[in-house]
Amino acid sequence: MTAKAKMANGNAFAGKYTGAQSEVIAGSGATLALADGTTLLDFSSSLFGYGHQAVLTSVAAQMNVLPQSTRMFLNHPLANLVTRLAEVLPGDLSVTYPCNSAGEAVEGALKLALGHQRRSGRSTFVAASGSDHGHTAGAAAVSSVRSVADLETGAPFRTRFVRFGDLAALHRAASDHRPAGIVVEPIATGQGLAIPGVEYLTGVREVCERVGALLIVNETATGLGATGNLLACDRSDVVPDIVILGSALGGGVLPVGAYVTTEAINDRVYGHCGPWMHGSATGGNPLACASAVAALDVIIRDDVARQCAAHGATIAARLVALADRFPDLILDSAGAGHLAAVHWRSAAIAATVSAVARREGLLLHSGRFATSWTGLRAPLIATTGEIDAGLEILEEAAEHTRQKAAS
């Protein structure tokens, strides 16, 4: 690796957000092995996890048969993926657009919503603040993780933001602007972790129906079992018009994203051709689909959602105890399954805790915009032992931070 490439790869990417400069050479479960001989628990990535044998075996078998394929023909892993998603997702969600990332899935979902409203001429979205939908043009335009004035996305639509959880404000904005769609995370992950009551998504659905907007729910961070339900919106018994999946969908082996919608919505925009007219040269390739199908099989067979719920109860209790032990450091905490966050009293405290935890073998999710928060986003297949070990390191990091402040 050249010096120039090393600087671009290390400093501008990994090092900028995590302080991690070591090279990763292997992974298993939630544990990464580094080139310097140390290991690191990854509680940062919200992924499926590393090195699951069933996923690796499926991908290896597909690699030897047909890793890539022309989009002019259906391939067996793609057929399996869209069928499997239709089986496990709620309601009439049955038409899948598989692609290469959650960001690409967001773009496709926004395009679908605009197409659905083509006759009405609606070209505005309403979105909740505190959510991070991605960094591509459309995804960034419906994210509110920094001031709107800073966003120069080039997206061909306008977005009206309302405070996450504020149904009255959402209703006013939707009534005033008649959006093509309302875009939300079921749990806002862009600035710490905001967990609404079960009535919130029900209210959002009612607003959508009242104004004729599509409900677009981004489950990239929260879906596929992470919060204790297959989808976080299941907690409210709400079925979106479009749901976005990513991160864990690739099984920790290949990047896979997807949006899933109803046949009625898809047919209104793309006819009976399916969403392929949206276009992607490599999305839905056989290798990625084999990885996603294997990941879904593991998630359903092993009841990963139940495991995440059980781990989540432990995480929540330990974070409450941590806040009681360190009231001088911690303002609050929040959690749902494997998604949790700690709100520290200052950005400096958060940075110190993250740095100490990293040194001791735990990689936390550092807030890029809400810098006084640190997130715990253990992979879906993290073991009970890995969860306990990560929490112990966090507790030690908090103690070290207190002692440093006192010295």
Coordinates of C-alpha atoms in Angstrom, one line a residue:
M1 CA 0.0 0.0 0.0
T2 CA 1.5 3.4 -1.0
A3 CA 1.8 6.2 1.5
K4 CA -0.8 8.2 -0.4
A5 CA -3.3 5.2 -0.4
K6 CA -2.6 4.6 3.2
M7 CA -3.4 8.2 4.1
A8 CA -6.6 8.1 2.0
N9 CA -7.8 4.8 3.4
G10 CA -6.7 5.2 7.0
N11 CA -6.9 8.8 7.9
A12 CA -9.8 10.0 5.8
F13 CA -12.0 7.0 6.4
A14 CA -11.5 4.7 9.3
G15 CA -9.3 6.9 11.4
K16 CA -11.5 10.0 11.0
Y17 CA -14.5 8.4 12.8
T18 CA -13.0 5.6 15.0
G19 CA -9.4 6.4 15.6
A20 CA -8.7 2.9 14.3
Q21 CA -5.5 2.7 12.3
S22 CA -4.8 -1.0 12.5
E23 CA -5.4 -3.4 9.6
V24 CA -8.3 -5.9 10.0
I25 CA -7.3 -9.4 8.9
A26 CA -10.2 -11.6 10.1
G27 CA -13.5 -11.6 11.9
S28 CA -15.8 -14.0 13.7
G29 CA -19.2 -13.1 15.3
A30 CA -18.6 -9.6 16.7
T31 CA -14.9 -10.0 17.0
L32 CA -12.3 -8.6 14.6
A33 CA -8.7 -9.8 14.5
L34 CA -6.1 -7.1 13.8
A35 CA -2.7 -7.4 12.1
D36 CA -0.9 -6.3 15.3
G37 CA -2.2 -9.5 17.1
T38 CA -5.0 -7.8 19.1
T39 CA -8.7 -8.3 18.8
L40 CA -11.5 -5.8 18.7
L41 CA -15.2 -6.2 19.6
D42 CA -17.1 -4.3 16.9
F43 CA -20.1 -2.6 18.6
S44 CA -20.1 0.1 15.9
S45 CA -21.3 -1.3 12.6
S46 CA -24.9 -2.5 13.0
L47 CA -24.0 -5.5 10.8
F48 CA -25.0 -9.1 10.7
G49 CA -21.7 -10.2 12.1
Y50 CA -18.5 -11.8 10.8
G51 CA -17.7 -15.2 9.4
H52 CA -21.0 -17.1 9.9
Q53 CA -20.3 -20.5 8.4
A54 CA -23.7 -21.0 6.8
V55 CA -23.4 -17.7 4.9
L56 CA -19.8 -18.4 3.9
T57 CA -20.7 -21.9 2.7
S58 CA -23.6 -20.5 0.6
V59 CA -21.5 -17.8 -1.0
A60 CA -18.6 -20.2 -1.7
A61 CA -21.0 -22.6 -3.5
Q62 CA -22.5 -19.8 -5.6
M63 CA -19.1 -18.5 -6.4
N64 CA -18.3 -21.8 -8.2
V65 CA -21.5 -21.7 -10.2
L66 CA -22.5 -18.2 -11.2
P67 CA -21.2 -15.2 -9.2
Q68 CA -22.5 -12.6 -11.7
S69 CA -25.2 -12.7 -14.3
T70 CA -26.9 -10.5 -16.9
R71 CA -29.9 -8.7 -15.8
M72 CA -31.8 -9.8 -18.9
F73 CA -32.5 -13.1 -17.1
L74 CA -33.7 -14.2 -13.7
N75 CA -31.2 -16.1 -11.6
H76 CA -32.1 -18.7 -8.9
P77 CA -30.6 -16.9 -5.9
L78 CA -32.4 -13.7 -6.9
A79 CA -35.7 -15.6 -7.2
N80 CA -35.0 -17.1 -3.7
L81 CA -34.3 -13.7 -2.2
V82 CA -37.4 -11.9 -3.4
T83 CA -39.6 -15.0 -2.5
R84 CA -38.0 -15.2 1.0
L85 CA -38.5 -11.5 1.7
A86 CA -42.1 -11.7 0.6
E87 CA -42.6 -14.7 3.0
V88 CA -41.1 -13.1 6.1
L89 CA -42.1 -9.4 5.7
P90 CA -45.5 -8.2 7.0
G91 CA -48.7 -7.4 5.0
D92 CA -48.6 -7.0 1.2
L93 CA -44.8 -6.2 1.0
S94 CA -43.9 -8.5 -1.8
V95 CA -42.0 -6.7 -4.6
T96 CA -38.3 -6.3 -4.0
Y97 CA -35.7 -4.2 -5.6
P98 CA -32.3 -5.6 -4.6
C99 CA -29.3 -3.4 -4.9
N100 CA -25.7 -2.9 -3.7
S101 CA -26.4 -0.8 -0.5
A102 CA -29.0 0.7 1.7
G103 CA -28.2 4.1 0.3
E104 CA -29.0 2.9 -3.2
A105 CA -32.2 1.4 -1.8
V106 CA -33.2 4.8 -0.4
E107 CA -32.7 6.4 -3.8
G108 CA -34.8 3.7 -5.4
A109 CA -37.6 4.2 -2.8
L110 CA -37.7 7.9 -3.2
K111 CA -37.8 7.6 -7.0
L112 CA -40.6 5.1 -6.6
A113 CA -42.6 7.5 -4.4
L114 CA -42.1 10.3 -6.9
G115 CA -43.3 8.1 -9.7
H116 CA -46.3 7.0 -7.7
Q117 CA -47.3 10.7 -7.4
R118 CA -46.4 11.6 -11.0
R119 CA -49.9 12.5 -12.0
S120 CA -50.5 14.7 -9.0
G121 CA -47.2 16.5 -9.5
R122 CA -46.1 16.1 -5.9
S123 CA -42.3 16.4 -5.5
T124 CA -41.8 17.1 -1.8
F125 CA -41.0 14.8 1.1
V126 CA -41.5 15.2 4.8
A127 CA -38.9 13.6 7.0
A128 CA -38.2 13.4 10.7
S129 CA -35.2 15.1 12.1
G130 CA -32.5 13.1 13.9
S131 CA -32.4 10.4 11.2
D132 CA -29.5 9.4 9.0
H133 CA -30.6 7.8 5.8
G134 CA -27.3 7.8 3.9
H135 CA -24.9 10.0 2.0
T136 CA -26.1 9.8 -1.6
A137 CA -28.0 12.8 -3.0
G138 CA -31.5 11.7 -2.2
A139 CA -30.7 9.9 1.0
A140 CA -28.8 13.0 2.3
A141 CA -31.7 15.3 1.3
V142 CA -34.1 13.4 3.6
S143 CA -31.6 13.2 6.5
S144 CA -31.5 15.9 9.1
V145 CA -28.3 15.2 11.0
R146 CA -26.8 18.6 10.5
S147 CA -28.3 22.0 9.6
V148 CA -30.4 22.0 6.5
A149 CA -28.4 25.0 5.3
D150 CA -25.3 22.8 5.1
L151 CA -26.9 20.3 2.7
E152 CA -26.2 20.8 -0.9
T153 CA -27.3 17.4 -2.2
G154 CA -28.5 18.3 -5.7
A155 CA -31.6 16.1 -5.1
P156 CA -34.5 16.9 -7.5
F157 CA -37.0 17.5 -4.6
R158 CA -37.4 19.5 -1.4
T159 CA -37.7 18.1 2.0
R160 CA -39.6 19.5 5.0
F161 CA -38.3 18.4 8.4
V162 CA -40.2 18.0 11.6
R163 CA -39.1 17.0 15.0
F164 CA -38.9 13.2 15.4
G165 CA -41.9 12.0 17.5
D166 CA -43.9 15.2 17.0
L167 CA -47.1 13.9 15.3
A168 CA -48.8 17.4 15.5
A169 CA -45.9 19.0 13.6
L170 CA -45.9 16.1 11.1
H171 CA -49.6 16.5 10.4
R172 CA -49.2 20.2 9.8
A173 CA -46.2 19.8 7.5
A174 CA -47.9 17.0 5.5
S175 CA -51.2 19.0 5.3
D176 CA -49.4 22.1 4.1
H177 CA -47.0 20.5 1.6
R178 CA -48.9 17.4 0.4
P179 CA -45.7 15.3 0.1
A180 CA -45.1 12.3 -2.2
G181 CA -43.9 10.4 0.9
I182 CA -43.1 10.6 4.5
V183 CA -39.7 9.2 5.4
V184 CA -38.9 8.0 8.9
E185 CA -36.7 5.6 10.9
P186 CA -38.8 3.7 13.4
I187 CA -36.1 4.5 15.9
A188 CA -34.1 7.7 15.1
T189 CA -30.4 6.7 14.9
G190 CA -28.8 9.9 13.5
Q191 CA -28.3 11.8 16.7
G192 CA -28.0 9.4 19.6
L193 CA -31.0 7.1 19.8
A194 CA -34.6 8.3 20.0
I195 CA -37.1 5.5 20.8
P196 CA -40.7 6.7 20.3
G197 CA -43.8 5.2 21.9
V198 CA -45.6 2.5 20.0
E199 CA -48.3 5.0 19.0
Y200 CA -45.8 7.1 17.0
L201 CA -45.7 5.0 13.8
T202 CA -49.4 4.4 14.0
G203 CA -49.9 8.1 14.0
V204 CA -47.4 8.5 11.1
R205 CA -49.4 5.9 9.1
E206 CA -52.6 7.8 9.8
V207 CA -51.1 11.0 8.6
C208 CA -50.0 9.3 5.4
E209 CA -53.4 8.0 4.7
R210 CA -55.0 11.3 5.4
V211 CA -52.9 13.2 2.9
G212 CA -52.3 10.5 0.4
A213 CA -48.5 10.1 1.0
L214 CA -46.5 6.9 0.9
L215 CA -45.0 5.8 4.2
I216 CA -41.3 5.0 3.7
V217 CA -39.7 3.3 6.7
N218 CA -35.9 2.9 6.7
E219 CA -35.0 -0.2 8.7
T220 CA -31.3 -0.3 7.7
A221 CA -30.1 0.0 11.3
T222 CA -33.2 -1.4 13.1
G223 CA -34.4 -4.2 10.9
L224 CA -33.9 -8.0 10.6
G225 CA -34.0 -8.6 14.3
A226 CA -31.7 -5.9 15.7
T227 CA -34.3 -4.3 18.1
G228 CA -36.0 -7.5 19.2
N229 CA -38.5 -7.7 16.3
L230 CA -37.9 -8.7 12.7
L231 CA -38.7 -5.1 11.8
A232 CA -38.8 -2.4 14.4
C233 CA -42.1 -1.2 13.0
D234 CA -43.6 -4.5 14.0
R235 CA -43.7 -3.2 17.5
S236 CA -46.5 -0.8 16.4
D237 CA -48.2 -3.3 14.0
V238 CA -47.6 -0.9 11.2
V239 CA -46.9 -2.0 7.6
P240 CA -45.0 0.6 5.5
D241 CA -45.7 1.2 1.9
I242 CA -42.0 0.9 1.3
V243 CA -39.5 -0.6 3.7
I244 CA -35.7 -0.2 3.2
L245 CA -33.2 -2.9 4.3
G246 CA -29.5 -3.0 4.4
S247 CA -26.4 -3.6 6.6
A248 CA -27.3 -7.0 8.1
L249 CA -29.0 -8.2 4.9
G250 CA -25.6 -9.1 3.3
G251 CA -24.9 -11.6 6.0
G252 CA -21.5 -9.9 6.9
V253 CA -20.1 -11.2 3.6
L254 CA -21.3 -9.0 0.7
P255 CA -23.0 -5.5 0.6
V256 CA -26.7 -5.9 -0.1
G257 CA -29.5 -3.4 0.1
A258 CA -33.2 -3.6 -0.9
Y259 CA -36.4 -1.8 -0.8
V260 CA -39.6 -3.8 -0.6
T261 CA -43.0 -2.5 -1.6
T262 CA -46.5 -3.7 -2.6
E263 CA -47.5 -5.0 -6.0
A264 CA -50.0 -2.2 -6.3
I265 CA -47.5 0.6 -5.8
N266 CA -44.9 -1.0 -8.0
D267 CA -47.3 -1.7 -10.8
R268 CA -48.5 1.9 -10.8
V269 CA -45.0 3.1 -11.5
Y270 CA -43.2 0.3 -13.4
G271 CA -46.2 -1.7 -14.7
H272 CA -45.7 -5.5 -14.5
C273 CA -41.9 -5.2 -15.3
G274 CA -41.0 -5.0 -11.7
P275 CA -38.6 -2.3 -10.3
W276 CA -35.8 -3.3 -12.6
M277 CA -36.4 -0.3 -14.7
H278 CA -34.9 1.7 -11.9
G279 CA -31.7 0.2 -13.0
S280 CA -28.6 -1.3 -11.4
A281 CA -25.8 -3.0 -13.3
T282 CA -24.8 -5.3 -10.4
G283 CA -27.7 -5.1 -7.9
G284 CA -29.4 -8.5 -7.4
N285 CA -26.3 -10.4 -8.6
P286 CA -26.4 -14.1 -7.8
L287 CA -23.5 -14.0 -5.3
A288 CA -25.0 -11.2 -3.2
C289 CA -28.4 -12.8 -3.3
A290 CA -27.0 -16.1 -2.1
S291 CA -25.4 -14.3 0.8
A292 CA -28.7 -12.5 1.7
V293 CA -30.8 -15.6 1.5
A294 CA -28.4 -17.5 3.8
A295 CA -28.5 -14.5 6.2
L296 CA -32.3 -14.5 6.2
D297 CA -32.3 -18.2 6.8
V298 CA -30.1 -17.8 9.9
I299 CA -32.1 -14.9 11.2
I300 CA -35.4 -16.9 11.0
R301 CA -34.1 -20.3 11.9
D302 CA -32.1 -19.1 15.0
D303 CA -34.8 -16.6 16.0
V304 CA -32.2 -13.9 16.1
A305 CA -34.8 -11.3 17.0
R306 CA -35.5 -13.2 20.3
Q307 CA -31.8 -13.4 21.0
C308 CA -31.4 -9.6 20.4
A309 CA -34.3 -8.9 22.7
A310 CA -32.8 -11.0 25.5
H311 CA -29.4 -9.3 25.0
G312 CA -31.2 -6.0 24.9
A313 CA -32.7 -6.5 28.3
T314 CA -29.1 -7.1 29.7
I315 CA -27.7 -4.1 27.9
A316 CA -30.4 -1.8 29.1
A317 CA -30.1 -2.9 32.7
R318 CA -26.3 -2.6 32.6
L319 CA -26.5 0.9 31.1
V320 CA -29.0 2.0 33.8
A321 CA -26.6 0.7 36.4
L322 CA -23.7 2.5 34.7
A323 CA -25.6 5.8 34.8
D324 CA -26.3 5.3 38.5
R325 CA -22.7 4.6 39.1
F326 CA -21.4 7.5 37.0
P327 CA -24.0 10.4 37.4
D328 CA -21.1 12.8 37.0
L329 CA -20.4 11.4 33.5
I330 CA -23.8 10.2 32.1
L331 CA -27.0 12.1 31.4
D332 CA -29.1 9.3 30.0
S333 CA -29.1 6.1 28.0
A334 CA -31.5 4.4 25.6
G335 CA -31.7 1.0 24.0
A336 CA -33.8 -1.5 22.0
G337 CA -32.3 -5.0 21.5
H338 CA -28.7 -4.7 20.1
L339 CA -29.2 -0.9 19.5
A340 CA -28.2 1.2 22.4
A341 CA -26.6 4.6 23.2
V342 CA -25.2 6.5 26.1
H343 CA -25.6 10.3 26.4
W344 CA -22.6 11.7 28.1
R345 CA -22.4 15.0 29.8
S346 CA -20.0 16.4 27.2
A347 CA -18.4 15.6 23.9
A348 CA -15.0 15.5 25.6
I349 CA -16.2 12.7 28.0
A350 CA -17.7 10.8 25.1
A351 CA -14.4 11.0 23.2
T352 CA -12.4 9.9 26.1
V353 CA -14.6 6.9 26.8
S354 CA -14.5 5.9 23.2
A355 CA -10.7 6.2 23.0
V356 CA -10.2 4.2 26.1
A357 CA -12.7 1.5 25.0
R358 CA -10.9 1.3 21.7
R359 CA -7.6 0.8 23.4
E360 CA -9.0 -1.9 25.6
G361 CA -10.6 -3.8 22.6
L362 CA -14.1 -2.3 22.1
L363 CA -15.1 -0.2 19.1
L364 CA -18.1 2.0 19.8
H365 CA -20.2 3.9 17.4
S366 CA -19.1 7.5 17.7
G367 CA -21.7 10.1 16.9
R368 CA -20.6 12.1 13.8
F369 CA -23.1 14.9 14.6
A370 CA -24.3 14.3 18.1
T371 CA -20.8 14.1 19.6
S372 CA -21.9 13.7 23.2
W373 CA -23.5 10.3 22.4
T374 CA -21.8 7.0 21.9
G375 CA -23.6 4.1 20.4
L376 CA -23.5 0.4 21.0
R377 CA -24.5 -1.5 17.9
A378 CA -23.5 -5.1 18.3
P379 CA -23.9 -7.4 15.3
L380 CA -27.0 -9.6 15.1
I381 CA -25.0 -12.8 15.8
A382 CA -23.0 -11.4 18.7
T383 CA -22.8 -14.0 21.5
T384 CA -23.8 -13.5 25.1
G385 CA -20.1 -13.7 25.9
E386 CA -19.2 -10.9 23.5
I387 CA -22.1 -8.7 24.8
D388 CA -20.9 -9.2 28.4
A389 CA -17.3 -8.5 27.4
G390 CA -18.2 -5.3 25.6
L391 CA -20.2 -4.0 28.5
E392 CA -17.3 -4.8 30.9
I393 CA -14.9 -2.8 28.7
L394 CA -17.4 0.1 28.6
E395 CA -17.7 0.1 32.4
E396 CA -13.9 0.1 32.7
A397 CA -13.6 3.0 30.2
A398 CA -16.1 5.0 32.2
E399 CA -14.1 4.4 35.4
H400 CA -10.8 5.4 33.7
T401 CA -12.5 8.6 32.4
R402 CA -13.6 9.5 35.9
Q403 CA -10.2 8.9 37.3
K404 CA -8.6 11.0 34.6
A405 CA -10.9 13.9 35.2
A406 CA -10.1 13.7 39.0
S407 CA -6.3 13.7 38.5

